[in-house]
Coordinates of C-alpha atoms and ligand atoms in Angstrom, one line a residue:
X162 CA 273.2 -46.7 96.2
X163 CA 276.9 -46.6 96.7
X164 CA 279.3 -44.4 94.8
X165 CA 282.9 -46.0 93.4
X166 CA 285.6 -45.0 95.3
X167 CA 287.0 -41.9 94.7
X168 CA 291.0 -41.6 94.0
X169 CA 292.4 -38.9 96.6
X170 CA 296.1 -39.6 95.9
X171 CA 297.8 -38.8 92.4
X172 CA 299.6 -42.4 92.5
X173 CA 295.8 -43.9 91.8
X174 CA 295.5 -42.3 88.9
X175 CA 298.7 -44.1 86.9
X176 CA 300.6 -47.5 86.8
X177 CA 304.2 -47.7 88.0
X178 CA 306.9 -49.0 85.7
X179 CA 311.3 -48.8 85.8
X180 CA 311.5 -46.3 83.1
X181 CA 312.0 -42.8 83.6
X182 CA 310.1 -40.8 81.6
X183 CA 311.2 -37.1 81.7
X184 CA 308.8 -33.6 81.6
X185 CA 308.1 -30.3 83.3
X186 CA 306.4 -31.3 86.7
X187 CA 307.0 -34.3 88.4
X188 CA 305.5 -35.1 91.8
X189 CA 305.6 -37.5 94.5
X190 CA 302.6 -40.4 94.2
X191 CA 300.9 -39.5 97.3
X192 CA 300.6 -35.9 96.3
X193 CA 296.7 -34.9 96.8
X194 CA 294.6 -34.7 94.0
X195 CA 293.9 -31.3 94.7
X196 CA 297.1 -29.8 95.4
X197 CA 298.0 -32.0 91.7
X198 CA 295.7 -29.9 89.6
X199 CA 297.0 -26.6 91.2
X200 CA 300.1 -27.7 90.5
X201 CA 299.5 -29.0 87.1
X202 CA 297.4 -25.3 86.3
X203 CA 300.6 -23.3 87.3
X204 CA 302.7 -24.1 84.7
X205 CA 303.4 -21.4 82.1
X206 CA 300.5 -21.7 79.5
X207 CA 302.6 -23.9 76.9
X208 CA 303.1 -26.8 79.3
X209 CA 300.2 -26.6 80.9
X210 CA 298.5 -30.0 78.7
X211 CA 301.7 -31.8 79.2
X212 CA 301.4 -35.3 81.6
X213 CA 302.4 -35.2 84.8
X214 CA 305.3 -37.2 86.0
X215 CA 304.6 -39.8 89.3
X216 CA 307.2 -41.1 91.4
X217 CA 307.0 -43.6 94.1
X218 CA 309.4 -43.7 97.0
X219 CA 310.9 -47.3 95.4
X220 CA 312.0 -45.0 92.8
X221 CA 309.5 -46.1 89.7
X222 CA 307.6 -43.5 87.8
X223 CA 304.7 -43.0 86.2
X224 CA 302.8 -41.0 84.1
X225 CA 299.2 -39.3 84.1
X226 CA 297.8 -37.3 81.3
X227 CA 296.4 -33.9 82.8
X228 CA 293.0 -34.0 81.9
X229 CA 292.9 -37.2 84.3
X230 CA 293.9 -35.6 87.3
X231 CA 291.4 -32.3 86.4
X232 CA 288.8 -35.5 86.1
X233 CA 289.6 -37.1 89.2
X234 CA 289.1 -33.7 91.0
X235 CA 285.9 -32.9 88.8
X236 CA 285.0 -36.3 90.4
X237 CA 285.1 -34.7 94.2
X238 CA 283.6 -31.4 93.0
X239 CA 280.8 -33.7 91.7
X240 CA 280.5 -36.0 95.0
X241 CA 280.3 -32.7 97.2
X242 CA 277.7 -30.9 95.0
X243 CA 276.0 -34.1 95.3
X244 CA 275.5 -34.5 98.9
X245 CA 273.7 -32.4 101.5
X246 CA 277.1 -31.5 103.9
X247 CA 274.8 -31.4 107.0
X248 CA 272.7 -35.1 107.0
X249 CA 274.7 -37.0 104.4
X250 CA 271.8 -37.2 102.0
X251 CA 271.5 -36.8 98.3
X252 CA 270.6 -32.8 98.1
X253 CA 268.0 -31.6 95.5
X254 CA 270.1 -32.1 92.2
X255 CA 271.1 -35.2 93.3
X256 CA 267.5 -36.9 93.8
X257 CA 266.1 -35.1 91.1
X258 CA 268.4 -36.7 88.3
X259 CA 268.0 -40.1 90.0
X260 CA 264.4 -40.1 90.3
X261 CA 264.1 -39.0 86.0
X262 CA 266.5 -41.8 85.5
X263 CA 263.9 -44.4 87.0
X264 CA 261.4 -43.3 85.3
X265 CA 263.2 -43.1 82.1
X266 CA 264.1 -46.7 82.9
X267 CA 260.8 -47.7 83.5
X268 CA 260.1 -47.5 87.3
X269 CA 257.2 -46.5 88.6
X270 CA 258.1 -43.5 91.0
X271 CA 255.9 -42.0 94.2
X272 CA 257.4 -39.4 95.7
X273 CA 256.6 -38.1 99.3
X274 CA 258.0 -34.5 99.9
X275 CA 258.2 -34.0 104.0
X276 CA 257.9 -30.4 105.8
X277 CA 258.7 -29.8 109.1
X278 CA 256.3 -27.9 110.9
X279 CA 257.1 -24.6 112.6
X280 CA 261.1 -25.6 112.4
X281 CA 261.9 -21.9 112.9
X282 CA 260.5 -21.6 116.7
X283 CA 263.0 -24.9 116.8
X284 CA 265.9 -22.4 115.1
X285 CA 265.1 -19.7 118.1
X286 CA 265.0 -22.5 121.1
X287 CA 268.3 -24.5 120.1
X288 CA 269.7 -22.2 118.2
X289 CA 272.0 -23.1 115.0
X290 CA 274.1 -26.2 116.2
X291 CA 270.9 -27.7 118.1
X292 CA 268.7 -27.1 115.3
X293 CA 271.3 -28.5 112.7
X294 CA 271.6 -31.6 115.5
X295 CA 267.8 -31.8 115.2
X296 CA 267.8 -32.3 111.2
X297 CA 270.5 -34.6 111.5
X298 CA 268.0 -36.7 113.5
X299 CA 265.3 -36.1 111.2
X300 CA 267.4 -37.3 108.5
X301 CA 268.4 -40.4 110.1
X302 CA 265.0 -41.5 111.5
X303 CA 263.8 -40.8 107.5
X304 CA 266.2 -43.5 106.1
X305 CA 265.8 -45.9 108.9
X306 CA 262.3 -46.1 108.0
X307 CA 261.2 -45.8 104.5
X308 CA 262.5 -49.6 103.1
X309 CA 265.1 -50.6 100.8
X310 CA 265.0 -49.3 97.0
X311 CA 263.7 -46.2 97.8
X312 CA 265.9 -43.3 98.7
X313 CA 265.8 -40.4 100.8
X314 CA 267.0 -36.8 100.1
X315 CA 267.4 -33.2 101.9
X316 CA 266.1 -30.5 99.1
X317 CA 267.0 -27.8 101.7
X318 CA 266.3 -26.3 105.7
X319 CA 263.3 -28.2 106.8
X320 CA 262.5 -29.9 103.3
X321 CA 262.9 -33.4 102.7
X322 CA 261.9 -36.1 100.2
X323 CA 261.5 -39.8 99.8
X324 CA 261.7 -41.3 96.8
X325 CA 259.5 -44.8 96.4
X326 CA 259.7 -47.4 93.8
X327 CA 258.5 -50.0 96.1
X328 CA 256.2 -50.0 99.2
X329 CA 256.9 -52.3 102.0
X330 CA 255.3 -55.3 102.4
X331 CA 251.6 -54.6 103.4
X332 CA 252.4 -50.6 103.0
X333 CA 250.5 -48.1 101.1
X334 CA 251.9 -44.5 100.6
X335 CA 249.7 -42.8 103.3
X336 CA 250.4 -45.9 105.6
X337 CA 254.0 -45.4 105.0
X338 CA 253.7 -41.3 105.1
X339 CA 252.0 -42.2 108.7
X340 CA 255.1 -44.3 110.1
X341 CA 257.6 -41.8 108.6
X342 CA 255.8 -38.9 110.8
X343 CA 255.9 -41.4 113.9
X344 CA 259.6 -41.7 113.2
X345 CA 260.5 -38.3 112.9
X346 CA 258.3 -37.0 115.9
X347 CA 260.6 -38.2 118.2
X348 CA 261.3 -36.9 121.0
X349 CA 264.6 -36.6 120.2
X350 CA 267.4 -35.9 122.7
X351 CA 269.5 -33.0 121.6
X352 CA 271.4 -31.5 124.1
X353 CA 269.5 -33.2 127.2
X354 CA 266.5 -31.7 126.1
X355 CA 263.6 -34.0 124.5
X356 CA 262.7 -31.8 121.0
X357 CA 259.4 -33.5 119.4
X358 CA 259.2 -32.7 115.6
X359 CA 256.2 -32.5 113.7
X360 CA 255.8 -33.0 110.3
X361 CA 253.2 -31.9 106.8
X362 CA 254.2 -34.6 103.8
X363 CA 252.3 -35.0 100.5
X364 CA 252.7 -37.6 98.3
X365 CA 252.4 -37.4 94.5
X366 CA 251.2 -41.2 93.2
X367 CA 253.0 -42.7 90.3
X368 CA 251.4 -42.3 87.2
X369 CA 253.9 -39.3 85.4
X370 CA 256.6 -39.8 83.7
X371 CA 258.7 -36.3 84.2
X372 CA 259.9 -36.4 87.7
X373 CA 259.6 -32.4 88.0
X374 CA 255.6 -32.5 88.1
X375 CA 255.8 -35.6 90.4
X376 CA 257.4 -33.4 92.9
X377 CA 255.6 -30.5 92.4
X378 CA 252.3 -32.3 92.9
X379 CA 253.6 -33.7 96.5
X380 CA 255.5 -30.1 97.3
X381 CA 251.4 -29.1 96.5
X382 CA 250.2 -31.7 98.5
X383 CA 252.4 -31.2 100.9
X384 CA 251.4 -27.4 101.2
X385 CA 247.9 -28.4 101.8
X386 CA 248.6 -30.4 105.0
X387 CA 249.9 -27.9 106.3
X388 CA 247.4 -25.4 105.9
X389 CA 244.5 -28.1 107.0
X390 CA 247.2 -29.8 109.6
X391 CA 246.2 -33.1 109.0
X392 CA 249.6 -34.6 108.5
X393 CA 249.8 -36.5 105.2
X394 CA 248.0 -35.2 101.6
X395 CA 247.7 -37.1 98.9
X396 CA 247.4 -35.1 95.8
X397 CA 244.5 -35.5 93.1
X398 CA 243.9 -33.4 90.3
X399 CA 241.7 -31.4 92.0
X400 CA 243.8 -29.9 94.3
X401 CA 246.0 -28.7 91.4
X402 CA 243.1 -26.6 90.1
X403 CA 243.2 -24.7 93.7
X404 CA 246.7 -23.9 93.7
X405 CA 246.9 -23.6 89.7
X406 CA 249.3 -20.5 89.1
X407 CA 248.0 -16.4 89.6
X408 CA 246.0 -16.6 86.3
X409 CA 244.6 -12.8 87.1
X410 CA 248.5 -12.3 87.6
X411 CA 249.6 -13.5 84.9
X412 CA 247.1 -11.7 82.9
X413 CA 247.9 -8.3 84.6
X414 CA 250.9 -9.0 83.8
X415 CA 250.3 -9.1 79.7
X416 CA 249.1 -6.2 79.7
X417 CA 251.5 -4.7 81.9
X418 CA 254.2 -6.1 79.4
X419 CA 252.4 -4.4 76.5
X420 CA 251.3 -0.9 78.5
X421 CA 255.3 -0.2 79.1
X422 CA 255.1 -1.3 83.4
X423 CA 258.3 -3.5 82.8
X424 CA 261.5 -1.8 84.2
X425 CA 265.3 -3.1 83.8
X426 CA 267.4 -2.8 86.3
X427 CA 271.5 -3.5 85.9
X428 CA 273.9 -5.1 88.1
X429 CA 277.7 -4.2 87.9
X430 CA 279.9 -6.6 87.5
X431 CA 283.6 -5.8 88.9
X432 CA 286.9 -6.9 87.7
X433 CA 287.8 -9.1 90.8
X434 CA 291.5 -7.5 91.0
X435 CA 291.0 -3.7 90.0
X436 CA 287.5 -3.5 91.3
X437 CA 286.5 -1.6 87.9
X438 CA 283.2 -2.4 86.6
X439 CA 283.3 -4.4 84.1
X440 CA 279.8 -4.7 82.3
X441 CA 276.0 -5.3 83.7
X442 CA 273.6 -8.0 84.5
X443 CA 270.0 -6.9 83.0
X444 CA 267.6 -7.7 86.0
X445 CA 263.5 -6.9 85.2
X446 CA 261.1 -5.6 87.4
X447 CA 257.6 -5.1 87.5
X448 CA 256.1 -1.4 87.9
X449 CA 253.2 -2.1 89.0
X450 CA 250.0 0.3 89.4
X451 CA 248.8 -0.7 92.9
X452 CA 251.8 -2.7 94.4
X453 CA 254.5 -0.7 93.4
X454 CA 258.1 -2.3 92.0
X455 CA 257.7 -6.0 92.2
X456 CA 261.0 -8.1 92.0
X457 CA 261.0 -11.0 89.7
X458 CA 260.3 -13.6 92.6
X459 CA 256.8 -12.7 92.2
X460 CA 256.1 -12.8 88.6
X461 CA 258.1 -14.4 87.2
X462 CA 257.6 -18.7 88.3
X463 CA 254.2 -17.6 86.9
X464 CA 255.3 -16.2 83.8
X465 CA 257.7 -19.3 83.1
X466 CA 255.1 -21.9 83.6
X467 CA 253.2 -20.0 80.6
X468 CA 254.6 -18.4 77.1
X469 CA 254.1 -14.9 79.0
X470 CA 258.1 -15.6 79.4
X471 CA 258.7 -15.5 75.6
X472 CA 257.1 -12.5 75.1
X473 CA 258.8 -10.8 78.5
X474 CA 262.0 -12.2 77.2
X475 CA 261.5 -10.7 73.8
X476 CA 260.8 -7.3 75.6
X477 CA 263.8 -7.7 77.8
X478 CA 266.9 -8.3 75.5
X479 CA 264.9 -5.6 73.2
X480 CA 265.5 -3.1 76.3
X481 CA 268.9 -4.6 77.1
X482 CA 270.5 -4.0 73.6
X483 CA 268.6 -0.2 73.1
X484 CA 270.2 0.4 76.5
X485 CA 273.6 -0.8 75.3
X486 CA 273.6 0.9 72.1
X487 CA 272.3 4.4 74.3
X488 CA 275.8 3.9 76.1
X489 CA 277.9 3.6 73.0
X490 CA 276.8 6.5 71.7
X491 CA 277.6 7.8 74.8
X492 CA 281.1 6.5 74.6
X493 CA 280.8 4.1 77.2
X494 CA 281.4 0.3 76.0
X495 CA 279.5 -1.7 78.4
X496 CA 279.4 -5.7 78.1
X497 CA 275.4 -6.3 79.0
X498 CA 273.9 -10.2 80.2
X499 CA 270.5 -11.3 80.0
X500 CA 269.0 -14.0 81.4
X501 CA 267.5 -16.6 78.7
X502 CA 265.1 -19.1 80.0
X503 CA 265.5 -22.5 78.8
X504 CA 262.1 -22.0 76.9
X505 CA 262.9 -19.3 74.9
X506 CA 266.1 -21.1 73.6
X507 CA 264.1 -23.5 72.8
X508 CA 262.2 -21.8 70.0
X509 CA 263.7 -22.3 66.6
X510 CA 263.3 -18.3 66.5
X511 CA 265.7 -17.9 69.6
X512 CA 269.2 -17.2 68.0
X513 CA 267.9 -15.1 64.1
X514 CA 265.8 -12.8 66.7
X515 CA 268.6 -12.2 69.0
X516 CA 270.8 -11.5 65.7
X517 CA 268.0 -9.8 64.3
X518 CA 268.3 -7.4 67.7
X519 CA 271.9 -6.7 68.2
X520 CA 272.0 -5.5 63.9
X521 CA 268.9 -2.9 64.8
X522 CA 270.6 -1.6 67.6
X523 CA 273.8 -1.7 66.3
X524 CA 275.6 -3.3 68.9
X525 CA 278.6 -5.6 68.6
X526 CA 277.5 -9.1 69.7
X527 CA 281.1 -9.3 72.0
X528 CA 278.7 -6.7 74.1
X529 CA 275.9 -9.4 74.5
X530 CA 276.3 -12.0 77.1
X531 CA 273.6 -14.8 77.3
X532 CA 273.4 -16.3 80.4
X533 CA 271.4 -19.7 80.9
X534 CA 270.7 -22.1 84.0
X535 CA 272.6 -25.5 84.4
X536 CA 269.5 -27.0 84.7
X537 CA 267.9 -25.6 81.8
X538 CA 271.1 -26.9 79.7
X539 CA 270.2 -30.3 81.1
X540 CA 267.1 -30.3 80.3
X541 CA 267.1 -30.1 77.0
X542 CA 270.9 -30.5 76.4
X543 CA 271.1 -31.1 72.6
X544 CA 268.7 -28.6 71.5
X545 CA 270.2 -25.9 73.7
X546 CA 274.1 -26.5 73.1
X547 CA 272.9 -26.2 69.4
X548 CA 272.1 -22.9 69.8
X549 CA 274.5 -21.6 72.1
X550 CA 277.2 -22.7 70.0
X551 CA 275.4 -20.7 67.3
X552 CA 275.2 -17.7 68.9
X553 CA 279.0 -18.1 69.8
X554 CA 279.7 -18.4 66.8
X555 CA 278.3 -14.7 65.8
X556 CA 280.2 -13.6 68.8
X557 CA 277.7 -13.7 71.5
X558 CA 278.9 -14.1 74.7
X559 CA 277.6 -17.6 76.8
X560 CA 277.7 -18.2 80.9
X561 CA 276.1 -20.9 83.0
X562 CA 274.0 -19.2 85.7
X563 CA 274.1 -20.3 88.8
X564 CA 276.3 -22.9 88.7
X565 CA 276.8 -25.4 91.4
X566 CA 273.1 -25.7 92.1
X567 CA 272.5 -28.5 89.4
X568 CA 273.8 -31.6 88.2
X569 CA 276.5 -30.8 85.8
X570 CA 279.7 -32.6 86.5
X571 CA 282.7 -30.2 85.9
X572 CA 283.6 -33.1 83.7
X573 CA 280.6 -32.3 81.0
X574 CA 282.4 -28.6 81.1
X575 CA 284.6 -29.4 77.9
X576 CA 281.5 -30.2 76.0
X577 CA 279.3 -27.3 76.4
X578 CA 280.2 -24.3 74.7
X579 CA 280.6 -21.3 77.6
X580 CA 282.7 -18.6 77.8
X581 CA 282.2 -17.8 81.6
X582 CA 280.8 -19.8 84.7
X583 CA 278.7 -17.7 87.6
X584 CA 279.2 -19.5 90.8
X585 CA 275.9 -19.7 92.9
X586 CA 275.6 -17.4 95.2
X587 CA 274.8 -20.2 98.1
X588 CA 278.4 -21.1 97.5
X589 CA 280.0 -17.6 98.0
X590 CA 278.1 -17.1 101.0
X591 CA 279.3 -20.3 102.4
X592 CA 282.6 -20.5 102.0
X593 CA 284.0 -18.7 105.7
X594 CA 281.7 -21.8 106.8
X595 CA 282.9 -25.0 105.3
X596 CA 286.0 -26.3 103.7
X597 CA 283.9 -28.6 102.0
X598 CA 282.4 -25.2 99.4
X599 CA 285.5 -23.1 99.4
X600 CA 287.5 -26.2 97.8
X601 CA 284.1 -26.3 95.2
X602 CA 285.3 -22.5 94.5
X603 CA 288.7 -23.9 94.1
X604 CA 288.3 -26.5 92.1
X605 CA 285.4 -24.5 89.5
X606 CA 288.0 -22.0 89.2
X607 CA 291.3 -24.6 88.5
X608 CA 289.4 -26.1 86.0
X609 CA 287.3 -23.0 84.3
X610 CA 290.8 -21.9 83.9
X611 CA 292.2 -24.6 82.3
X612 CA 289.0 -24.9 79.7
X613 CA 289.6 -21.0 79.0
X614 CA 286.4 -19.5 80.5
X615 CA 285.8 -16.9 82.9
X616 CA 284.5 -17.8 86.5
X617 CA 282.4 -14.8 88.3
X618 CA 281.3 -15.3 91.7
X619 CA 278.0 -13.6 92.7
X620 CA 276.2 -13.0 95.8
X621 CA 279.5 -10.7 97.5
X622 CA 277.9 -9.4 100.6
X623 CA 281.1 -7.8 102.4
X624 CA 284.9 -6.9 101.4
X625 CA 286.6 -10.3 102.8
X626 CA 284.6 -12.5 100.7
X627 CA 285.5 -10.2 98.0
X628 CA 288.7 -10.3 98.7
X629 CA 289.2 -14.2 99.2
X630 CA 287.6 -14.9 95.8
X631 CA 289.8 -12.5 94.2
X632 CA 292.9 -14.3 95.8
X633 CA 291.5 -17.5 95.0
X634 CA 291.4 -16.8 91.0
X635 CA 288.1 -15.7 90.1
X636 CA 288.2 -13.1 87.4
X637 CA 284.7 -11.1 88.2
X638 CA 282.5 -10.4 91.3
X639 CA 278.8 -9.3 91.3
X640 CA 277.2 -8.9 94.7
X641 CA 275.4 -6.3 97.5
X642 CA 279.0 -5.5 98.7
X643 CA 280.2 -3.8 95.1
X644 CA 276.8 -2.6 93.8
X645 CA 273.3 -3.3 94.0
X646 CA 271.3 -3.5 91.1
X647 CA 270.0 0.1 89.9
X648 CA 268.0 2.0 87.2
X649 CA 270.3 2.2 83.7
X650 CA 270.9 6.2 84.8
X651 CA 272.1 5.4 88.0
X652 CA 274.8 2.8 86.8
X653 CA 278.4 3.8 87.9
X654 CA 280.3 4.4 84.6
X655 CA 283.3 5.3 85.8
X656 CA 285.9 3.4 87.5
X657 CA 283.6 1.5 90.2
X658 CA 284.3 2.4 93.7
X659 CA 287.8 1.9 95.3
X660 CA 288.6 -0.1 97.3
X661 CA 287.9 1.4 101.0
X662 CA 290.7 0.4 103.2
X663 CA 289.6 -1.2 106.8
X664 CA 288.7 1.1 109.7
Ligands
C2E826 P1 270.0 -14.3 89.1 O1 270.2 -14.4 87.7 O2 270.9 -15.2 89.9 O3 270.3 -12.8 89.5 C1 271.0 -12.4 90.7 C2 270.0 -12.1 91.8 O4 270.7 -12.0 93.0 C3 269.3 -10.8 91.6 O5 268.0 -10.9 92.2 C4 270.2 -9.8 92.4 O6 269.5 -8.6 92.8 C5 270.5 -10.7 93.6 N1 271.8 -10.3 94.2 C6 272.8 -9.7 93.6 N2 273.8 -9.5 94.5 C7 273.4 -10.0 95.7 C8 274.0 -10.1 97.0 O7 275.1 -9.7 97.3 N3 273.2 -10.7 98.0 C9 271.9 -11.2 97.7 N4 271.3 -11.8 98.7 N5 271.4 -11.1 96.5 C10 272.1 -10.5 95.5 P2 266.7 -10.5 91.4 O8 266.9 -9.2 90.6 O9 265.6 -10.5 92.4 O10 266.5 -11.7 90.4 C11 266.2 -12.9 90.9 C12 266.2 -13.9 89.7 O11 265.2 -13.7 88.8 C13 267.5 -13.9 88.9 O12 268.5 -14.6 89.6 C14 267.0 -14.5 87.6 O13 267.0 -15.9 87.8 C15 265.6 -14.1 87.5 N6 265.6 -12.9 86.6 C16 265.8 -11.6 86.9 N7 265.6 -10.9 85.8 C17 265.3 -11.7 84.8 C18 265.0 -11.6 83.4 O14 265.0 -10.5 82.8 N8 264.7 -12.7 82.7 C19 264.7 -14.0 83.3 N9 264.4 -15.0 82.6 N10 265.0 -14.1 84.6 C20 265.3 -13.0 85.3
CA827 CA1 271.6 -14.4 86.1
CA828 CA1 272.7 -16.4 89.3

């Protein structure tokens, strides 16, 4: 599959002619696209949407409207979100919206999902760089082998998957699974040393036509070569039934839900600049008899694979909102977000319960902020920006969760109706590492800005990240470094800490 071109220079974006046109910024045409949008955002706000003015060192001149040169660098943020910055392959978001579109187009789609075996003991030999060389290996030896048509993807660390909508002549999956392995096995040479490489896959058959339960049934199958070591799995029905979700779980869980065992803990979120908190993110927790607090990692896949989630949901905006109102009274005005899965939007109950909620308590919607998953807005995209706008429109705060992670290109932002964008925290914590994610963070924020919204960054684990983000524009920061998330009576409602200067 190969991707157009991408313009890098601003003189791609218009045609030269001999008239001079005249207007605020003019720049030369082999300006970067980049440093074009900066430029282009700095104006004062009233001449921010005027064109910008090209001129080529022959002297003619051009012009370029400024939503084109936000595009073209939306069209770089999308490329690097995209691609896996270590092998070169489509990452998880990537292969995910290719493999639905097949099938939406008709294709019949296997896919084989690939774990490496004991990668960490790999990790502690090579360390880092040899461990990164070895994946690199992996990667290649997986796209050498698995035939034209079909396409190979990193989902993340030692995960990979193939998608198949052809076999090789004389090939079936397992046969094909088998020669993948021999490929990767190696030995490989990294740094003089020969590494062999072993590796679990499952493969989910065709024969589904929603590419999420296709991979879950070879991530499954995959799971269950590894525990019985026999290399390749291929999934049947009755190996779903083994691994079905924690049904006495899940079932503990309902009644915890209804004997008051749900707790909700609240994140501060901090002005990026001042460093004053700002509002709260509602997290839940599970008080559990036996096991003590359980975070949400452990119930809560469960719960969204069954309506347990619309009920928890219901229970935690209830909570959110009594808590919110308990803190006006109080005097304190405190801006609270809830996370809404996709499912519970997509009740036609969602937004009159959520209005219904905020009049009982009495709290102001501006207080509410809703905060929803990229994916979950792509999943169901029309039914969901329905209701977001709705609530909007009562003055319910909107953010996209996460962002980054999915398949949203910056150039769908316009259409969605947000008022703030959290940047994923695998961004943040990347960003000292690779150019490639702090010019993502640079480019979410140029444009968020130009669209009106707010960008928070979360996932702040120490004071120059903190400080970085701020510099780079981004208006709120959430993260380990500022606060972790606490009991309502132990949130900081005061001024948040100050800024400690460096020993
Ligand atoms: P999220 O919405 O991305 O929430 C942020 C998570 O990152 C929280 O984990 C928080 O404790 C953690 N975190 C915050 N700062 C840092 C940091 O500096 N470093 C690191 N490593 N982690 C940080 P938590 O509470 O375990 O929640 C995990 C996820 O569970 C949430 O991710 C959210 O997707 C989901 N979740 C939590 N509460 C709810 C809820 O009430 N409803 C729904 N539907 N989902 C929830
Ligand atoms: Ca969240
Ligand atoms: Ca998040």
């Amino acid at each position: 599959m190969s991707a157009p071109r991408l313009p890098r220079k601003l003189g791609e974006l218009a045609v030269p002619t001999n008239r001079r046109p005249v207007g605020s910024l003019t720049l030369p045409a082999g300006t970067d696209i980049d440093v074009a949008a900066e430029a282009a955002l700095a104006r004062p706000a009233g001449e921010r949407e005027e064109p910008v003015l090209v001129v080529w060192p022959d002297g003619r001149c051009g012009i370029v409207p400024v939503m084109d040169v936000l595009a073209a660098m939306a069209g770089r943020y999308a490329k690097l979100t995209r691609t896996d910055q270590l092998t070169g392959l489509p990452n998880r978001g990537m292969i995910t919206a290719e493999g639905q579109r097949r099938l939406d187009s008709g294709d019949l789609v296997a896919v084989l999902h690939l774990g490496l075996d004991q990668f960490q003991d790999a990790n502690d030999v090579l360390g880092h760089h040899g461990a990164d060389a070895l994946l690199y290996r992996v990667a290649v030896a997986l796209t050498a082998a698995h035939g034209p048509g079909n396409l190979a993807a990193r989902l993340d660390g030692d995960q990979f998957l193939v998608l198949l909508t052809e076999l090789p002549g004389g090939h079936t999956a397992q046969s094909l699974g088998r020669q993948l392995a021999a490929g990767i096995r190696g030995p490989h040479q990294i740094d003089g040393l020969p590494i062999g490489v072993e590796v679990s896959i499952g493969i989910s058959p065709a024969g589904h036509h929603d590419f999420q339960v296709l991979q879950r049934r070879a991530a499954a199958a995959m799971r269950r070569a590894k525990q019985e070591r026999t290399g390749v799995v291929e999934w049947t029905p009755g190996l779903d039934s083994t691994q079905r979700v924690d049904l006495r779980q899940l079932t503990e869980l309902r009644s915890g839900l209804k004997s008051g065992h749900l707790r909700l803990h609240y994140q501060p979120l901090h002005d990026a600049v001042s460093r004053e908190m700002n509002g709260v993110e509602a997290l839940v927790r599970w008080q559990h008899p036996q096991r003590g607090l359980l975070p949400p990692g452990v119930f809560l896949p469960d719960a969204e694979r069954s309506d347990v989630i619309l009920e928890l949901t219901d229970w935690v905006l209830a909570e959110a909102l009594h808590q919110a109102a308990t803190w006006k009274r109080n005097g304190h005005h405190v801006p609270v977000s809830v996370n809404l899965p996709a499912a519970y939007l997509a009740q036609e109950r969602a937004v009159p319960t959520i209005l219904a909620m905020l009049r009982l308590e009495r709290v102001p919607a501006e207080l509410l902020t809703v905060e929803i998953t990229e994916t979950a807005v792509l999943t169901r995209p029309d039914e969901v920006a329905a209701q977001l706008a709705e609530l909007r429109l009562r003055g319910v705060r909107v953010a996209i969760d996460d962002f980054g992670t999915g398949y949203t290109s910056l150039g769908l932002l316009p259409r969605l109706p947000i008022d703030e964008l959290k940047i994923d925290r695998s961004f943040v914590v990347q960003m000292h590492e690779s150019a490639a994610h702090a010019t993502i963070i640079d480019s979410v924020i140029a444009i968020a800005r130009s669209l009106g919204m707010k960008v928070v960054a979360e996932g702040v684990e120490d004071e120059p990240t903190a400080a970085d983000l701020a510099r780079a524009g981004v208006d709120l920061l959430q993260g380990y470094h500022l606060n972790r998330p606490t009991p309502p009576e132990a949130v900081p409602l005061l001024p948040a800490r100050p800024l400690v200067p460096a020993a």
